[in-house]
Amino acid sequence: MFGIPGKQAVSMTPAAASQIMKLMKKDGSKGLRIGVKKGGCAGMEYTMEYVADVDPMDEVVEQDGARVMIAPMAQMFLFGTQIDYKTSLLESGFHFNNPNVTEACGCGESIKFADQDGQSA
Protein backbone atom coordinates (compact mmCIF):
# COMPACT_ATOMS: atom_id res chain seq x y z
CA MET A 1 0.00 0.00 0.00
CA PHE A 2 2.72 2.50 0.99
CA GLY A 3 5.58 0.49 -0.47
CA ILE A 4 8.33 1.24 -2.87
CA PRO A 5 8.61 -1.27 -5.71
CA GLY A 6 11.36 -3.79 -4.97
CA LYS A 7 11.70 -2.76 -1.30
CA GLN A 8 10.03 -4.56 1.58
CA ALA A 9 8.01 -2.43 3.99
CA VAL A 10 9.90 -3.77 7.03
CA SER A 11 12.98 -5.91 7.54
CA MET A 12 13.91 -8.43 10.21
CA THR A 13 17.25 -9.16 11.79
CA PRO A 14 18.24 -12.85 11.79
CA ALA A 15 17.37 -12.98 15.53
CA ALA A 16 13.87 -11.59 14.89
CA ALA A 17 13.25 -13.92 11.94
CA SER A 18 14.34 -16.90 14.03
CA GLN A 19 12.04 -15.96 16.93
CA ILE A 20 9.09 -15.31 14.62
CA MET A 21 9.60 -18.74 12.99
CA LYS A 22 9.63 -20.36 16.46
CA LEU A 23 6.39 -18.58 17.39
CA MET A 24 4.76 -19.57 14.09
CA LYS A 25 5.62 -23.24 14.65
CA LYS A 26 4.59 -23.21 18.31
CA ASP A 27 1.20 -21.61 17.63
CA GLY A 28 0.62 -23.10 14.17
CA SER A 29 -0.05 -19.61 12.82
CA LYS A 30 0.67 -18.18 9.39
CA GLY A 31 2.71 -15.38 10.94
CA LEU A 32 2.50 -12.32 13.16
CA ARG A 33 0.47 -9.22 12.38
CA ILE A 34 2.15 -5.99 13.42
CA GLY A 35 0.26 -2.79 13.99
CA VAL A 36 0.04 0.34 16.09
CA LYS A 37 -2.68 1.57 18.43
CA LYS A 38 -3.31 4.60 20.58
CA GLY A 39 -1.95 4.22 24.08
CA GLY A 40 1.03 4.60 26.34
CA CYS A 41 2.61 7.76 27.65
CA ALA A 42 3.95 8.87 24.23
CA GLY A 43 0.65 8.30 22.42
CA MET A 44 1.04 5.10 20.35
CA GLU A 45 2.06 1.49 21.01
CA TYR A 46 3.12 -1.38 18.78
CA THR A 47 0.85 -4.43 18.62
CA MET A 48 1.67 -8.00 17.64
CA GLU A 49 -0.77 -10.89 17.26
CA TYR A 50 -0.80 -14.39 15.81
CA VAL A 51 -2.48 -14.67 12.41
CA ALA A 52 -4.61 -17.64 11.38
CA ASP A 53 -5.67 -16.12 8.05
CA VAL A 54 -3.92 -13.44 6.03
CA ASP A 55 -6.07 -10.38 5.34
CA PRO A 56 -5.80 -9.40 1.66
CA MET A 57 -5.25 -5.78 2.75
CA ASP A 58 -2.20 -6.68 4.89
CA GLU A 59 1.30 -6.01 3.60
CA VAL A 60 3.04 -9.41 3.83
CA VAL A 61 6.79 -9.55 4.45
CA GLU A 62 8.60 -12.87 4.35
CA GLN A 63 12.23 -13.32 5.28
CA ASP A 64 14.16 -16.51 6.06
CA GLY A 65 10.93 -18.47 6.63
CA ALA A 66 9.44 -15.85 8.97
CA ARG A 67 6.29 -14.00 7.97
CA VAL A 68 4.89 -10.73 9.30
CA MET A 69 1.78 -8.95 8.14
CA ILE A 70 1.37 -5.22 8.54
CA ALA A 71 -2.14 -4.04 9.30
CA PRO A 72 -3.41 -1.53 6.71
CA MET A 73 -3.72 1.40 9.12
CA ALA A 74 -0.16 0.83 10.39
CA GLN A 75 1.63 0.62 7.05
CA MET A 76 2.52 4.30 6.79
CA PHE A 77 3.84 4.30 10.39
CA LEU A 78 5.97 1.18 10.01
CA PHE A 79 7.52 1.64 6.56
CA GLY A 80 11.31 1.34 6.83
CA THR A 81 11.25 -0.31 10.27
CA GLN A 82 13.74 -3.00 11.23
CA ILE A 83 12.39 -5.61 13.64
CA ASP A 84 14.95 -7.06 16.04
CA TYR A 85 14.77 -9.56 18.88
CA LYS A 86 17.00 -9.01 21.89
CA THR A 87 17.68 -11.14 24.95
CA SER A 88 19.31 -9.87 28.14
CA LEU A 89 19.51 -10.99 31.74
CA LEU A 90 16.40 -9.00 32.65
CA GLU A 91 14.19 -9.28 29.59
CA SER A 92 13.75 -10.51 26.06
CA GLY A 93 11.50 -9.22 23.34
CA PHE A 94 11.02 -7.59 19.99
CA HIS A 95 12.45 -4.13 19.36
CA PHE A 96 11.43 -1.85 16.52
CA ASN A 97 14.07 0.38 14.95
CA ASN A 98 11.61 2.75 13.30
CA PRO A 99 12.83 5.83 11.40
CA ASN A 100 9.33 7.35 11.59
CA VAL A 101 9.35 7.72 15.39
CA THR A 102 9.96 11.25 16.68
CA GLU A 103 9.68 10.48 20.42
CA ALA A 104 9.61 7.43 22.68
CA CYS A 105 8.87 7.07 26.36
CA GLY A 106 11.62 6.08 28.78
CA CYS A 107 10.61 2.42 28.89
CA GLY A 108 10.53 2.23 25.08
CA GLU A 109 7.02 0.75 24.99
CA SER A 110 5.23 3.75 23.55
CA ILE A 111 6.09 6.01 20.65
CA LYS A 112 5.06 9.18 18.87
CA PHE A 113 5.02 9.96 15.16
CA ALA A 114 5.40 13.39 13.58
CA ASP A 115 1.94 13.38 12.03
CA GLN A 116 0.08 12.45 15.24
CA ASP A 117 -0.32 16.07 16.19
CA GLY A 118 1.01 17.76 13.08
CA GLN A 119 4.40 18.46 14.66
CA SER A 120 7.69 16.69 14.94
CA ALA A 121 9.91 16.56 17.97
mmCIF file of N, CA, C and O in Angstrom, residues 33-37 45-49 71 74 78 96:
data_model
loop_
_atom_site.group_PDB
_atom_site.id
_atom_site.type_symbol
_atom_site.label_atom_id
_atom_site.label_comp_id
_atom_site.label_asym_id
_atom_site.label_seq_id
_atom_site.Cartn_x
_atom_site.Cartn_y
_atom_site.Cartn_z
ATOM 1 N N ARG A 33 0.938 -10.499 12.916
ATOM 2 C CA ARG A 33 0.471 -9.216 12.384
ATOM 3 C C ARG A 33 0.993 -8.121 13.298
ATOM 4 O O ARG A 33 0.849 -8.176 14.514
ATOM 5 N N ILE A 34 1.587 -7.118 12.688
ATOM 6 C CA ILE A 34 2.152 -5.987 13.419
ATOM 7 C C ILE A 34 1.305 -4.762 13.127
ATOM 8 O O ILE A 34 0.913 -4.521 11.979
ATOM 9 N N GLY A 35 1.034 -4.001 14.163
ATOM 10 C CA GLY A 35 0.262 -2.785 13.987
ATOM 11 C C GLY A 35 0.638 -1.754 15.025
ATOM 12 O O GLY A 35 1.598 -1.921 15.780
ATOM 13 N N VAL A 36 -0.109 -0.690 15.068
ATOM 14 C CA VAL A 36 0.042 0.344 16.090
ATOM 15 C C VAL A 36 -1.346 0.700 16.597
ATOM 16 O O VAL A 36 -2.333 0.579 15.873
ATOM 17 N N LYS A 37 -1.410 1.114 17.860
ATOM 18 C CA LYS A 37 -2.680 1.565 18.430
ATOM 19 C C LYS A 37 -2.404 2.725 19.359
ATOM 20 O O LYS A 37 -1.276 2.930 19.805
ATOM 21 N N GLU A 45 1.362 2.709 20.612
ATOM 22 C CA GLU A 45 2.056 1.491 21.008
ATOM 23 C C GLU A 45 2.051 0.516 19.842
ATOM 24 O O GLU A 45 1.121 0.503 19.044
ATOM 25 N N TYR A 46 3.087 -0.308 19.765
ATOM 26 C CA TYR A 46 3.115 -1.384 18.782
ATOM 27 C C TYR A 46 2.219 -2.514 19.257
ATOM 28 O O TYR A 46 2.071 -2.744 20.453
ATOM 29 N N THR A 47 1.629 -3.231 18.299
ATOM 30 C CA THR A 47 0.855 -4.425 18.617
ATOM 31 C C THR A 47 1.405 -5.585 17.797
ATOM 32 O O THR A 47 1.924 -5.385 16.697
ATOM 33 N N MET A 48 1.296 -6.783 18.354
ATOM 34 C CA MET A 48 1.667 -8.003 17.639
ATOM 35 C C MET A 48 0.648 -9.066 18.007
ATOM 36 O O MET A 48 0.278 -9.191 19.175
ATOM 37 N N GLU A 49 0.179 -9.816 17.006
ATOM 38 C CA GLU A 49 -0.768 -10.887 17.263
ATOM 39 C C GLU A 49 -0.548 -12.021 16.273
ATOM 40 O O GLU A 49 -0.070 -11.799 15.162
ATOM 41 N N ALA A 71 -0.761 -4.480 9.385
ATOM 42 C CA ALA A 71 -2.142 -4.043 9.303
ATOM 43 C C ALA A 71 -2.235 -2.787 8.433
ATOM 44 O O ALA A 71 -1.346 -1.935 8.469
ATOM 45 N N ALA A 74 -1.495 0.654 9.816
ATOM 46 C CA ALA A 74 -0.160 0.826 10.393
ATOM 47 C C ALA A 74 0.931 0.952 9.333
ATOM 48 O O ALA A 74 2.060 1.315 9.656
ATOM 49 N N LEU A 78 4.936 2.200 9.856
ATOM 50 C CA LEU A 78 5.971 1.177 10.005
ATOM 51 C C LEU A 78 6.925 1.070 8.822
ATOM 52 O O LEU A 78 7.926 0.354 8.906
ATOM 53 N N PHE A 96 11.701 -2.446 17.816
ATOM 54 C CA PHE A 96 11.429 -1.854 16.516
ATOM 55 C C PHE A 96 12.339 -0.658 16.309
ATOM 56 O O PHE A 96 12.246 0.322 17.049
#
